[in-house]
mmCIF file of C-alpha atoms and ligand atoms in Angstrom:
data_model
loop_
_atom_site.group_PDB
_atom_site.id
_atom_site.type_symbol
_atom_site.label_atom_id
_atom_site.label_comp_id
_atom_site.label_asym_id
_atom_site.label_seq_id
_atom_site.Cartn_x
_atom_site.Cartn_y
_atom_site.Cartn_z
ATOM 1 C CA UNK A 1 7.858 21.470 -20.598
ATOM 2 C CA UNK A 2 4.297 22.652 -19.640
ATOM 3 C CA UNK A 3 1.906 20.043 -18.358
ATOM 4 C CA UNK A 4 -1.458 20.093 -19.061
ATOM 5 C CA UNK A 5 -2.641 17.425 -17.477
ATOM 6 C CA UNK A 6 -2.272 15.856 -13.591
ATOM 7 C CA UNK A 7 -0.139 12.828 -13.145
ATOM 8 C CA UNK A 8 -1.587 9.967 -11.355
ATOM 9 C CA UNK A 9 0.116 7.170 -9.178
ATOM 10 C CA UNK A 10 -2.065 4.280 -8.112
ATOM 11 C CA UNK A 11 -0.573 2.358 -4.802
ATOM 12 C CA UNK A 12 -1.842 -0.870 -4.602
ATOM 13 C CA UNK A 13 -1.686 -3.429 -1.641
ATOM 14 C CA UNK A 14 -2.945 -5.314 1.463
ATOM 15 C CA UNK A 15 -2.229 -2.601 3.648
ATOM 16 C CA UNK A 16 -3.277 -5.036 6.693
ATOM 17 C CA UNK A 17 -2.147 -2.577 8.618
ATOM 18 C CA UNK A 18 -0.306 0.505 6.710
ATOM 19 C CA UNK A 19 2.504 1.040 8.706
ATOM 20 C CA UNK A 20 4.770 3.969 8.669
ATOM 21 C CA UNK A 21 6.613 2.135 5.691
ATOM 22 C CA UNK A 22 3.505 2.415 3.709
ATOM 23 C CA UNK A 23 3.238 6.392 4.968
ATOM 24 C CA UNK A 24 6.300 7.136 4.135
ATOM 25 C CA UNK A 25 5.924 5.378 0.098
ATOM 26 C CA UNK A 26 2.495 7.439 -0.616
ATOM 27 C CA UNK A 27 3.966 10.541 0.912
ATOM 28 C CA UNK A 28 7.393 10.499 -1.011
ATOM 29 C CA UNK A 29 5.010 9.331 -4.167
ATOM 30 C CA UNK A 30 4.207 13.107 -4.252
ATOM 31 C CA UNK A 31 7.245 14.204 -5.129
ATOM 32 C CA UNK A 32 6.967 12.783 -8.500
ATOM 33 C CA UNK A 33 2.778 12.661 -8.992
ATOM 34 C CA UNK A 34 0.234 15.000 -8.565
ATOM 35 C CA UNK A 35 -1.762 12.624 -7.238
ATOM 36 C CA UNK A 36 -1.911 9.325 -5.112
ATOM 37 C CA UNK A 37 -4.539 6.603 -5.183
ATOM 38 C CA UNK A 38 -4.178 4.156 -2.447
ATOM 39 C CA UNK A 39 -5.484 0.697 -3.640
ATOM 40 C CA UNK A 40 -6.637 -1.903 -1.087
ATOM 41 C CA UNK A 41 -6.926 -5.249 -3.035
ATOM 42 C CA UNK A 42 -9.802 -7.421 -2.740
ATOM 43 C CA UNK A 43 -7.494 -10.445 -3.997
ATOM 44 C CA UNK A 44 -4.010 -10.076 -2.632
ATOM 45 C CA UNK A 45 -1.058 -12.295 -4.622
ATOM 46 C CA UNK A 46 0.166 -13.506 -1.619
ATOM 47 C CA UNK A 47 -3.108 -14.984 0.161
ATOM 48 C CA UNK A 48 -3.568 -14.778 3.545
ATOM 49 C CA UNK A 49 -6.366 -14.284 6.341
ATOM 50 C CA UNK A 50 -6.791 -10.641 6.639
ATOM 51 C CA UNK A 51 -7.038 -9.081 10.008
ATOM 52 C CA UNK A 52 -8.698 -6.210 8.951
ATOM 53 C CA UNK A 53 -11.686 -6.657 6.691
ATOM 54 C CA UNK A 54 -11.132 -4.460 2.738
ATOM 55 C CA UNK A 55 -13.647 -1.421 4.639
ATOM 56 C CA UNK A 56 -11.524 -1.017 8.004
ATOM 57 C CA UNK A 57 -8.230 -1.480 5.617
ATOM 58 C CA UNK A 58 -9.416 1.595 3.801
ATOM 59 C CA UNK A 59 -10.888 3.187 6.508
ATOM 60 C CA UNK A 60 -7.304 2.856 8.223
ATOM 61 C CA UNK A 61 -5.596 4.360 5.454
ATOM 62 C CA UNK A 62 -8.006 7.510 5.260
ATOM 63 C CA UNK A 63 -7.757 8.042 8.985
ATOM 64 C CA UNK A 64 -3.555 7.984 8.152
ATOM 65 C CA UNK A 65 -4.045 10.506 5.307
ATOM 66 C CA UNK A 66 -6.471 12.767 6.520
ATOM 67 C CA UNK A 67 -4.086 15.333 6.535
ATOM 68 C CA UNK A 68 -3.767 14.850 2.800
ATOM 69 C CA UNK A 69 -6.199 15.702 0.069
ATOM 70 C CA UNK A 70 -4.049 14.559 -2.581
ATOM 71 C CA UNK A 71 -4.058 11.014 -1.161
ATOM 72 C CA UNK A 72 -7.014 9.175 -1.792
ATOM 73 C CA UNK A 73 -7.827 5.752 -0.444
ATOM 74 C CA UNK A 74 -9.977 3.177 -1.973
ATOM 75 C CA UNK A 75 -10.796 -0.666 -2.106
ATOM 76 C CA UNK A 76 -10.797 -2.037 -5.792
ATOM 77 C CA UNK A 77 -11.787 -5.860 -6.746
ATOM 78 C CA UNK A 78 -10.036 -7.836 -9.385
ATOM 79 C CA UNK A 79 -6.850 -7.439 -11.577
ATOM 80 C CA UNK A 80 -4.372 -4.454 -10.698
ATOM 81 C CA UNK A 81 -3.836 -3.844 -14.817
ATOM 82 C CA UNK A 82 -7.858 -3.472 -14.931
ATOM 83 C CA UNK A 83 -8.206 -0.447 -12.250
ATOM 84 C CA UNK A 84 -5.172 0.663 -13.533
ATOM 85 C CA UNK A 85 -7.147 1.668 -16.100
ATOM 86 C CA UNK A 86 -10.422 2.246 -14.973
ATOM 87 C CA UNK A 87 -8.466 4.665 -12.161
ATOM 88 C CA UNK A 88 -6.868 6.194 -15.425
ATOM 89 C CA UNK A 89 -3.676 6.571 -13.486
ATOM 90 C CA UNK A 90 -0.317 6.719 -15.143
ATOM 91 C CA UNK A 91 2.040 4.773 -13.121
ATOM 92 C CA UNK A 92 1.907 2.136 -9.979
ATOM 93 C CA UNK A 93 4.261 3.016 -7.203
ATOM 94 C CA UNK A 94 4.884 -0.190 -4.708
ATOM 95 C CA UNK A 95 8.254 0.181 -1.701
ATOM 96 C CA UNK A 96 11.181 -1.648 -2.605
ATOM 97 C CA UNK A 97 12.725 -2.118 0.976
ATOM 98 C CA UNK A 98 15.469 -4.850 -0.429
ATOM 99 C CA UNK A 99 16.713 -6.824 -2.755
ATOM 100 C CA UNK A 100 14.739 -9.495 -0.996
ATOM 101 C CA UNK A 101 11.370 -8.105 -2.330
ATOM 102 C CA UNK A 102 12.568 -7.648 -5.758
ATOM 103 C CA UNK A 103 12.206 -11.174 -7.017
ATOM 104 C CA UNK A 104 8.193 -10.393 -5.812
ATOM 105 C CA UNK A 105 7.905 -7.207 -6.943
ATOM 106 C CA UNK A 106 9.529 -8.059 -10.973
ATOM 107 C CA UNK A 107 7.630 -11.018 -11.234
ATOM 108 C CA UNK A 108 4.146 -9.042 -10.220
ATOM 109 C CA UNK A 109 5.579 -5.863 -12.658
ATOM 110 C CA UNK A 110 6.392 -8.332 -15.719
ATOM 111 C CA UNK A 111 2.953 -10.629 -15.747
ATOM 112 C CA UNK A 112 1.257 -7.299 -15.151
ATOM 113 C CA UNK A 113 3.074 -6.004 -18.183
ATOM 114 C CA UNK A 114 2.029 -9.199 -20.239
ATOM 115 C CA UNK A 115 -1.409 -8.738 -19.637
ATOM 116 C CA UNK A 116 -1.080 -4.573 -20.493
ATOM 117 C CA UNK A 117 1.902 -3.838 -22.142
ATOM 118 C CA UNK A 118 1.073 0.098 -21.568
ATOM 119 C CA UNK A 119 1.365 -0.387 -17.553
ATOM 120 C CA UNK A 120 3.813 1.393 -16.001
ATOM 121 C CA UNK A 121 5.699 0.796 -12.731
ATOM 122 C CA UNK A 122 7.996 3.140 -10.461
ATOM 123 C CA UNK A 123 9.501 1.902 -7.177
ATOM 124 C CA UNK A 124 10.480 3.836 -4.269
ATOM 125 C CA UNK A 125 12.277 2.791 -1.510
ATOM 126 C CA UNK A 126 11.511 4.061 1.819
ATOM 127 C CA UNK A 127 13.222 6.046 4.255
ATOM 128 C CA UNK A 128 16.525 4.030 5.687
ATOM 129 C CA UNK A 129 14.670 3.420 9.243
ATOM 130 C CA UNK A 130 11.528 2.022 7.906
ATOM 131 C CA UNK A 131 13.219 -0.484 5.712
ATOM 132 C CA UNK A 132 13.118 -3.580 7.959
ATOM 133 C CA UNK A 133 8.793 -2.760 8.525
ATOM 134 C CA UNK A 134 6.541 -5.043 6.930
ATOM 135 C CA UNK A 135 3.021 -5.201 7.664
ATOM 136 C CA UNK A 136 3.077 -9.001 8.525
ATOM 137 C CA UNK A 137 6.354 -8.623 11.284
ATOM 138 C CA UNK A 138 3.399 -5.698 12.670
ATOM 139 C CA UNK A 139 0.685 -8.056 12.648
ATOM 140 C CA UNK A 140 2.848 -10.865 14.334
ATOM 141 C CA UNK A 141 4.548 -8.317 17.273
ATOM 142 C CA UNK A 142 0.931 -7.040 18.074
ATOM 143 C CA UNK A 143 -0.622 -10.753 18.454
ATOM 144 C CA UNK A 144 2.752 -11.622 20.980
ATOM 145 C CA UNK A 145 1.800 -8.354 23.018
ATOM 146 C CA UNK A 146 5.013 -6.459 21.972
ATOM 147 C CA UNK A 147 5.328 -2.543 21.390
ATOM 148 C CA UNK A 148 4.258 -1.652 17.986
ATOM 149 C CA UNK A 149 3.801 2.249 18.657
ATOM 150 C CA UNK A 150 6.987 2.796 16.765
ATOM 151 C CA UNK A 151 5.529 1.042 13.952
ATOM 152 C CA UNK A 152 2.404 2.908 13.246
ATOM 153 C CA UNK A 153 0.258 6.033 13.259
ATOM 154 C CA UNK A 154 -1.765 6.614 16.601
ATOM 155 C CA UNK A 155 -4.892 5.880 14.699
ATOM 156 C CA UNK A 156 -3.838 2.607 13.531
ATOM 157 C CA UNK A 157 -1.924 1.609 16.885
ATOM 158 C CA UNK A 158 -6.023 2.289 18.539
ATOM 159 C CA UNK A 159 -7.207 -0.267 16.294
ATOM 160 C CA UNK A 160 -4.614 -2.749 16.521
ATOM 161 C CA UNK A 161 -5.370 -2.845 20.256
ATOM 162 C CA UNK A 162 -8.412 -3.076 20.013
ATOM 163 C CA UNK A 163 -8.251 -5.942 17.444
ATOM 164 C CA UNK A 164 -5.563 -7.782 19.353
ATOM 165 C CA UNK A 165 -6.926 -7.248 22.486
ATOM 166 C CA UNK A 166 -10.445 -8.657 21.289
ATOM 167 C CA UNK A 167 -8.151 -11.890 20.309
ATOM 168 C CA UNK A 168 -6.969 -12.486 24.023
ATOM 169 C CA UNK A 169 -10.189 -12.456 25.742
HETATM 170 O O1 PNS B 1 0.850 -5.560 -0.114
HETATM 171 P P1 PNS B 1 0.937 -6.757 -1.012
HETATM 172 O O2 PNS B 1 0.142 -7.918 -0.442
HETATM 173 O O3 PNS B 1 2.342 -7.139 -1.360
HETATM 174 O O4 PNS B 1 0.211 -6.307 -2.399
HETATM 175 C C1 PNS B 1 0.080 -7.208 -3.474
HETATM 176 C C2 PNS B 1 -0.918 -6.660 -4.504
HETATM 177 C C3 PNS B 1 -2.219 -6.292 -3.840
HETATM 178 C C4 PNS B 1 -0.344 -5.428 -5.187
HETATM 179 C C5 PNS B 1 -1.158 -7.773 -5.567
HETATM 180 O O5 PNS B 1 -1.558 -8.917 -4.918
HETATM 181 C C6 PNS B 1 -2.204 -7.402 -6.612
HETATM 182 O O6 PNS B 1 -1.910 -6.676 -7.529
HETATM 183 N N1 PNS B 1 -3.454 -7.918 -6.435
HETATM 184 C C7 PNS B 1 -4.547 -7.658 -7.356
HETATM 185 C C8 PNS B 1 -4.887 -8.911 -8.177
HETATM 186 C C9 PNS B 1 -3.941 -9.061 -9.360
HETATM 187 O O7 PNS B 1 -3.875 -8.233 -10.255
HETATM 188 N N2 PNS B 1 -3.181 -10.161 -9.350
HETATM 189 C C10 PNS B 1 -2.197 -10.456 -10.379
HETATM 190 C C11 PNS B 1 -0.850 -9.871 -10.001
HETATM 191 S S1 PNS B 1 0.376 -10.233 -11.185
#
């Protein structure tokens, strides 16, 4: 079959940090898309104090996939079905690490799918030693003063220091 047209995957999260999980989700997404769009949302389902405002979230993220030019990271506001759209992107991607996100991640795919029956959702599930990563378990090792180097890119391991660090003093 001869394409004629790019596909495009839209990633959406809280990426507060991306961690090598994340990486590893956007990277593998371009095995099966042309293209990635990495979403930061402005309202996340599970609320929760950011530590990283929406602009160093993103800013993160393009730092991580510099080396990229098919990734592209953005902030978007509002409903996930509505920049689905507006991104015109054909699928959204999210990590399935276990069967203990999939009660999350079918309830988010099937009320997204009531509100546009047309969206479209693929999960991947991440590379066997980044399974147990979650951005939260990051967040929590890095306030305690533990080792998260193994966690996350150099660029994002800088700014969690710094972040943290600015907590202690
Ligand atoms: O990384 P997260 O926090 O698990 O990502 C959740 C996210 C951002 C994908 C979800 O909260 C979302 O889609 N937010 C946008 C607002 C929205 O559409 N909410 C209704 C979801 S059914």
């Amino acid at each position: 079959m001869t394409r004629t047209r790019e596909i495009v995957a839209l990633y959406p999260g809280s990426f507060d940090p991306v961690t090598l999980g994340h990486e590893d989700i956007a990277r593998r997404t371009l095995r099966v898309a042309d293209r990635v769009v990495v979403a930061v949302a402005g309202t996340a389902t599970q609320a929760k104090r950011p530590a990283f405002t929406l602009e160093e979230r993103v800013e993160m993220l393009q730092e991580v996939f510099a080396d990229e030019p098919r990734i592209e990271c953005i902030a978007f506001q509002g409903l996930l079905v509505r920049f689905l759209r507006e991104a015109k992107a054909d699928f959204v991607v999210r990590g399935l690490r276990a069967v203990s996100d999939f009660e999350y991640e079918f309830q988010m795919a099937q009320m997204n799918r009531e509100m546009d029956p047309e969206a479209e959702f693929i999960f991947l599930t991440p590379d066997a030693h980044l399974s147990f990563l979650s951005a939260s378990l990051v967040r929590e090792v890095a306030r305690l003063g533990g080792d998260i180097s193994p966690f996350v890119s150099p660029s994002v391991l800088r700014r969690m220091e710094r972040r943290f660090g600015e907590e202690d003093a």
